[in-house]
mmCIF file of C-alpha atoms in Angstrom:
data_model
loop_
_atom_site.group_PDB
_atom_site.id
_atom_site.type_symbol
_atom_site.label_atom_id
_atom_site.label_comp_id
_atom_site.label_asym_id
_atom_site.label_seq_id
_atom_site.Cartn_x
_atom_site.Cartn_y
_atom_site.Cartn_z
ATOM 1 C CA MET A 1 201.308 252.108 26.573
ATOM 2 C CA LYS A 2 200.633 248.419 27.195
ATOM 3 C CA GLY A 3 203.379 245.904 26.430
ATOM 4 C CA VAL A 4 202.903 243.346 23.667
ATOM 5 C CA ILE A 5 203.010 239.539 23.938
ATOM 6 C CA LEU A 6 202.799 237.400 20.734
ATOM 7 C CA PHE A 7 202.129 233.739 20.985
ATOM 8 C CA ASP A 8 202.658 230.910 18.615
ATOM 9 C CA ILE A 9 199.698 228.782 18.289
ATOM 10 C CA ASP A 10 200.507 225.122 17.831
ATOM 11 C CA HIS A 11 202.214 223.294 20.805
ATOM 12 C CA THR A 12 202.090 226.595 22.660
ATOM 13 C CA LEU A 13 198.399 227.332 22.953
ATOM 14 C CA ILE A 14 196.848 224.276 21.668
ATOM 15 C CA ASP A 15 197.952 220.651 21.888
ATOM 16 C CA THR A 16 198.111 219.986 18.190
ATOM 17 C CA VAL A 17 199.062 216.433 18.797
ATOM 18 C CA ARG A 18 195.825 215.785 20.740
ATOM 19 C CA VAL A 19 193.811 217.662 18.040
ATOM 20 C CA LYS A 20 195.094 215.045 15.548
ATOM 21 C CA VAL A 21 194.279 212.170 17.792
ATOM 22 C CA LEU A 22 190.887 213.342 18.369
ATOM 23 C CA THR A 23 190.160 214.312 14.823
ATOM 24 C CA VAL A 24 191.325 210.844 13.298
ATOM 25 C CA LYS A 25 189.115 209.095 16.003
ATOM 26 C CA ASN A 26 186.054 211.073 15.220
ATOM 27 C CA LEU A 27 186.481 210.912 11.442
ATOM 28 C CA ALA A 28 186.903 207.145 11.631
ATOM 29 C CA LEU A 29 183.685 206.840 13.639
ATOM 30 C CA LYS A 30 181.816 208.975 11.035
ATOM 31 C CA LEU A 31 183.231 206.802 8.241
ATOM 32 C CA ASN A 32 182.647 203.628 10.196
ATOM 33 C CA ILE A 33 186.227 202.415 9.439
ATOM 34 C CA SER A 34 189.322 201.696 11.517
ATOM 35 C CA GLN A 35 191.649 204.481 12.569
ATOM 36 C CA ARG A 36 194.424 202.403 11.072
ATOM 37 C CA LEU A 37 192.954 202.598 7.638
ATOM 38 C CA LEU A 38 192.213 206.304 7.830
ATOM 39 C CA LYS A 39 195.674 206.950 8.912
ATOM 40 C CA LYS A 40 196.962 205.100 5.864
ATOM 41 C CA ILE A 41 194.867 207.270 3.372
ATOM 42 C CA VAL A 42 195.727 210.524 5.305
ATOM 43 C CA ARG A 43 199.378 209.850 5.108
ATOM 44 C CA GLU A 44 199.233 209.879 1.247
ATOM 45 C CA TYR A 45 198.162 213.582 1.737
ATOM 46 C CA THR A 46 200.444 214.574 4.599
ATOM 47 C CA ASP A 47 203.571 212.930 2.877
ATOM 48 C CA SER A 48 203.098 215.234 -0.022
ATOM 49 C CA LEU A 49 203.525 218.383 1.937
ATOM 50 C CA LYS A 50 206.817 220.276 2.085
ATOM 51 C CA THR A 51 206.196 221.204 5.675
ATOM 52 C CA SER A 52 203.557 220.547 8.303
ATOM 53 C CA THR A 53 202.416 224.147 8.070
ATOM 54 C CA ASP A 54 201.352 223.579 4.480
ATOM 55 C CA PHE A 55 198.542 221.484 5.804
ATOM 56 C CA ASN A 56 195.272 222.724 4.256
ATOM 57 C CA PRO A 57 191.998 221.225 5.850
ATOM 58 C CA ASP A 58 190.142 221.654 2.476
ATOM 59 C CA ASN A 59 192.626 219.386 0.710
ATOM 60 C CA TYR A 60 192.838 216.958 3.576
ATOM 61 C CA LEU A 61 189.077 216.558 3.573
ATOM 62 C CA SER A 62 188.857 216.309 -0.142
ATOM 63 C CA THR A 63 191.312 213.419 -0.051
ATOM 64 C CA ILE A 64 189.219 211.525 2.446
ATOM 65 C CA SER A 65 185.998 212.412 0.820
ATOM 66 C CA LYS A 66 187.053 211.116 -2.605
ATOM 67 C CA HIS A 67 188.489 207.937 -1.223
ATOM 68 C CA PHE A 68 185.559 206.891 0.931
ATOM 69 C CA ALA A 69 182.909 208.564 -1.305
ATOM 70 C CA LYS A 70 181.650 210.574 1.752
ATOM 71 C CA ASN A 71 179.976 214.018 1.617
ATOM 72 C CA LYS A 72 182.912 216.542 2.276
ATOM 73 C CA ASP A 73 180.517 218.868 4.281
ATOM 74 C CA GLU A 74 179.751 216.191 6.720
ATOM 75 C CA LEU A 75 183.511 215.411 7.248
ATOM 76 C CA SER A 76 184.121 219.117 7.784
ATOM 77 C CA GLU A 77 181.639 219.205 10.584
ATOM 78 C CA VAL A 78 183.478 216.544 12.267
ATOM 79 C CA PHE A 79 186.922 218.048 11.621
ATOM 80 C CA PHE A 80 185.964 221.442 13.054
ATOM 81 C CA ASP A 81 184.251 220.040 16.004
ATOM 82 C CA ARG A 82 184.431 222.702 18.706
ATOM 83 C CA ALA A 83 184.794 220.047 21.456
ATOM 84 C CA THR A 84 187.945 218.791 19.881
ATOM 85 C CA TYR A 85 189.695 222.196 20.137
ATOM 86 C CA SER A 86 188.508 223.078 23.488
ATOM 87 C CA MET A 87 189.619 219.696 24.875
ATOM 88 C CA SER A 88 192.976 220.257 23.195
ATOM 89 C CA LEU A 89 193.717 223.618 24.600
ATOM 90 C CA PHE A 90 196.552 223.375 27.146
ATOM 91 C CA PRO A 91 194.841 223.467 30.683
ATOM 92 C CA GLU A 92 196.490 226.749 31.928
ATOM 93 C CA ILE A 93 195.587 228.725 28.678
ATOM 94 C CA GLN A 94 192.174 230.240 29.444
ATOM 95 C CA ASN A 95 193.297 231.501 32.985
ATOM 96 C CA VAL A 96 196.736 232.904 31.691
ATOM 97 C CA LEU A 97 195.162 234.726 28.732
ATOM 98 C CA ALA A 98 192.371 236.089 30.796
ATOM 99 C CA LYS A 99 194.660 237.479 33.438
ATOM 100 C CA LEU A 100 197.402 238.880 31.027
ATOM 101 C CA SER A 101 194.930 240.553 28.664
ATOM 102 C CA THR A 102 193.802 242.907 31.508
ATOM 103 C CA SER A 103 197.377 244.575 31.415
ATOM 104 C CA THR A 104 199.023 243.632 28.210
ATOM 105 C CA ARG A 105 198.101 243.529 24.574
ATOM 106 C CA LEU A 106 198.103 239.980 23.414
ATOM 107 C CA GLY A 107 198.699 238.806 19.886
ATOM 108 C CA VAL A 108 199.607 235.861 17.665
ATOM 109 C CA PHE A 109 202.750 235.060 15.675
ATOM 110 C CA SER A 110 201.994 231.844 13.900
ATOM 111 C CA GLU A 111 202.724 229.959 10.699
ATOM 112 C CA GLY A 112 200.179 228.264 8.430
ATOM 113 C CA PHE A 113 196.914 229.028 6.523
ATOM 114 C CA VAL A 114 195.272 232.270 8.067
ATOM 115 C CA ASP A 115 191.860 230.900 7.925
ATOM 116 C CA PHE A 116 192.712 227.684 9.501
ATOM 117 C CA GLN A 117 195.019 229.160 12.274
ATOM 118 C CA THR A 118 192.309 231.789 13.176
ATOM 119 C CA ARG A 119 189.589 229.211 13.289
ATOM 120 C CA LYS A 120 191.676 227.220 15.815
ATOM 121 C CA LEU A 121 191.501 230.303 18.074
ATOM 122 C CA ILE A 122 187.765 230.720 17.554
ATOM 123 C CA LEU A 123 186.881 226.984 18.082
ATOM 124 C CA SER A 124 189.066 226.872 21.399
ATOM 125 C CA ASP A 125 187.255 230.048 22.552
ATOM 126 C CA ILE A 126 190.412 232.118 23.090
ATOM 127 C CA TYR A 127 190.183 234.421 19.998
ATOM 128 C CA LYS A 128 188.505 237.038 22.374
ATOM 129 C CA TYR A 129 191.684 237.657 24.285
ATOM 130 C CA PHE A 130 193.743 238.802 21.296
ATOM 131 C CA ASP A 131 194.125 242.307 19.844
ATOM 132 C CA LYS A 132 193.018 241.797 16.068
ATOM 133 C CA LYS A 133 195.768 244.176 14.966
ATOM 134 C CA LEU A 134 198.410 241.955 16.626
ATOM 135 C CA ILE A 135 197.425 238.778 14.612
ATOM 136 C CA PHE A 136 200.419 237.826 12.471
ATOM 137 C CA ILE A 137 199.964 234.608 10.497
ATOM 138 C CA SER A 138 201.888 233.631 7.382
ATOM 139 C CA LYS A 139 202.898 230.516 5.542
ATOM 140 C CA ARG A 140 206.518 231.162 6.467
ATOM 141 C CA LYS A 141 206.719 233.279 9.473
ATOM 142 C CA MET A 142 210.392 233.465 9.872
ATOM 143 C CA LEU A 143 211.093 235.130 6.577
ATOM 144 C CA PRO A 144 212.194 238.718 6.752
ATOM 145 C CA GLY A 145 209.021 240.015 5.082
ATOM 146 C CA SER A 146 207.009 238.404 7.857
ATOM 147 C CA LEU A 147 209.320 239.418 10.857
ATOM 148 C CA LYS A 148 209.238 243.143 9.883
ATOM 149 C CA LYS A 149 205.585 243.276 10.496
ATOM 150 C CA LEU A 150 206.234 242.571 14.172
ATOM 151 C CA PRO A 151 206.167 245.429 16.771
ATOM 152 C CA PRO A 152 209.777 246.003 18.062
ATOM 153 C CA LYS A 153 210.337 244.920 21.645
ATOM 154 C CA SER A 154 207.467 242.488 21.542
ATOM 155 C CA VAL A 155 207.686 239.514 23.900
ATOM 156 C CA ILE A 156 207.423 236.343 21.761
ATOM 157 C CA ILE A 157 206.355 232.894 23.263
ATOM 158 C CA GLU A 158 207.701 230.178 20.857
ATOM 159 C CA ASP A 159 207.887 226.385 21.290
ATOM 160 C CA ASN A 160 210.280 225.766 18.292
ATOM 161 C CA LEU A 161 213.680 226.173 19.735
ATOM 162 C CA THR A 162 215.357 226.910 16.373
ATOM 163 C CA ASN A 163 212.841 229.764 15.829
ATOM 164 C CA ALA A 164 213.433 230.989 19.359
ATOM 165 C CA GLU A 165 217.152 231.142 18.886
ATOM 166 C CA VAL A 166 216.767 233.091 15.569
ATOM 167 C CA LEU A 167 214.414 235.501 16.984
ATOM 168 C CA GLN A 168 216.639 236.001 20.054
ATOM 169 C CA ASP A 169 219.694 236.614 17.907
ATOM 170 C CA LEU A 170 217.944 239.491 16.091
ATOM 171 C CA GLY A 171 218.038 241.441 19.354
ATOM 172 C CA ILE A 172 214.803 243.039 18.662
ATOM 173 C CA TYR A 173 212.462 241.035 20.645
ATOM 174 C CA LYS A 174 212.186 239.344 24.118
ATOM 175 C CA VAL A 175 211.889 235.664 23.450
ATOM 176 C CA LEU A 176 210.698 232.961 25.786
ATOM 177 C CA TRP A 177 210.955 229.438 24.817
ATOM 178 C CA VAL A 178 208.152 227.206 26.113
ATOM 179 C CA ASN A 179 209.471 223.562 26.617
ATOM 180 C CA ARG A 180 206.752 221.141 27.221
ATOM 181 C CA LYS A 181 208.695 218.164 26.534
ATOM 182 C CA ASP A 182 211.197 217.921 29.351
ATOM 183 C CA ARG A 183 213.142 219.982 31.810
ATOM 184 C CA MET A 184 215.785 221.261 29.414
ATOM 185 C CA ILE A 185 217.062 224.672 29.879
ATOM 186 C CA GLN A 186 218.330 226.870 26.976
ATOM 187 C CA PRO A 187 221.119 228.948 28.533
ATOM 188 C CA LYS A 188 220.784 231.934 26.006
ATOM 189 C CA ILE A 189 216.976 232.029 26.122
ATOM 190 C CA ASP A 190 214.613 232.322 29.130
ATOM 191 C CA THR A 191 212.866 228.921 29.378
ATOM 192 C CA ILE A 192 209.386 228.209 30.616
ATOM 193 C CA TYR A 193 207.505 224.954 30.979
ATOM 194 C CA SER A 194 203.898 226.095 31.011
ATOM 195 C CA LEU A 195 202.310 229.448 30.159
ATOM 196 C CA GLY A 196 201.382 229.421 33.726
ATOM 197 C CA ASP A 197 204.893 230.417 34.499
ATOM 198 C CA LEU A 198 204.192 233.817 32.879
ATOM 199 C CA LEU A 199 202.054 234.582 36.120
ATOM 200 C CA ASN A 200 204.877 233.722 38.490
ATOM 201 C CA LYS A 201 205.371 236.998 40.292
ATOM 202 C CA ASP A 202 208.820 235.876 41.552
ATOM 203 C CA VAL A 203 210.329 235.996 37.987
ATOM 204 C CA GLU A 204 210.150 239.020 35.846
ATOM 205 C CA TYR A 205 209.919 237.695 32.277
ATOM 206 C CA PHE A 206 208.650 240.961 30.711
#
């Protein structure tokens, strides 16, 4: 039986910071306003969220639409621009997923709204690599109810160090922390700096 690898989405597969930058730029152009003004209005919405994973595109776009009296559907087309997501995919992802999917069952372990997270995978053209039975997305993925759905002995790729440590301590999964920020190593958890490291034949990660 093939092994299972579960990937987080944001900051692991997709450069979410770049998505935000491109989205604000494109929306500001659509509205014919400065990015600075748009960021000010958007902040009113984002500041109301308990966590970043509570971000709901529908509410986000409604806030902008009402403030600038702009058609929401037109804004939605800009927000869900396919080019934005394909440009924000980390460079190695397509190649890594294509190669791993030939020998391993690939899935997702992510946090947020199911429709939005799934749409990110579709727009960035990587949804095709994942086993649809292995897509686990929830508002709070680290709660016991969410964790119990994961296949035991799965390899989990996680960029959030706190989450990685909790998962590692459970002793049920093989956890890899992807650190894209610096060269720091976490002694208790295998550390990678790019998903390209998963293809390194000199290191047996799973």
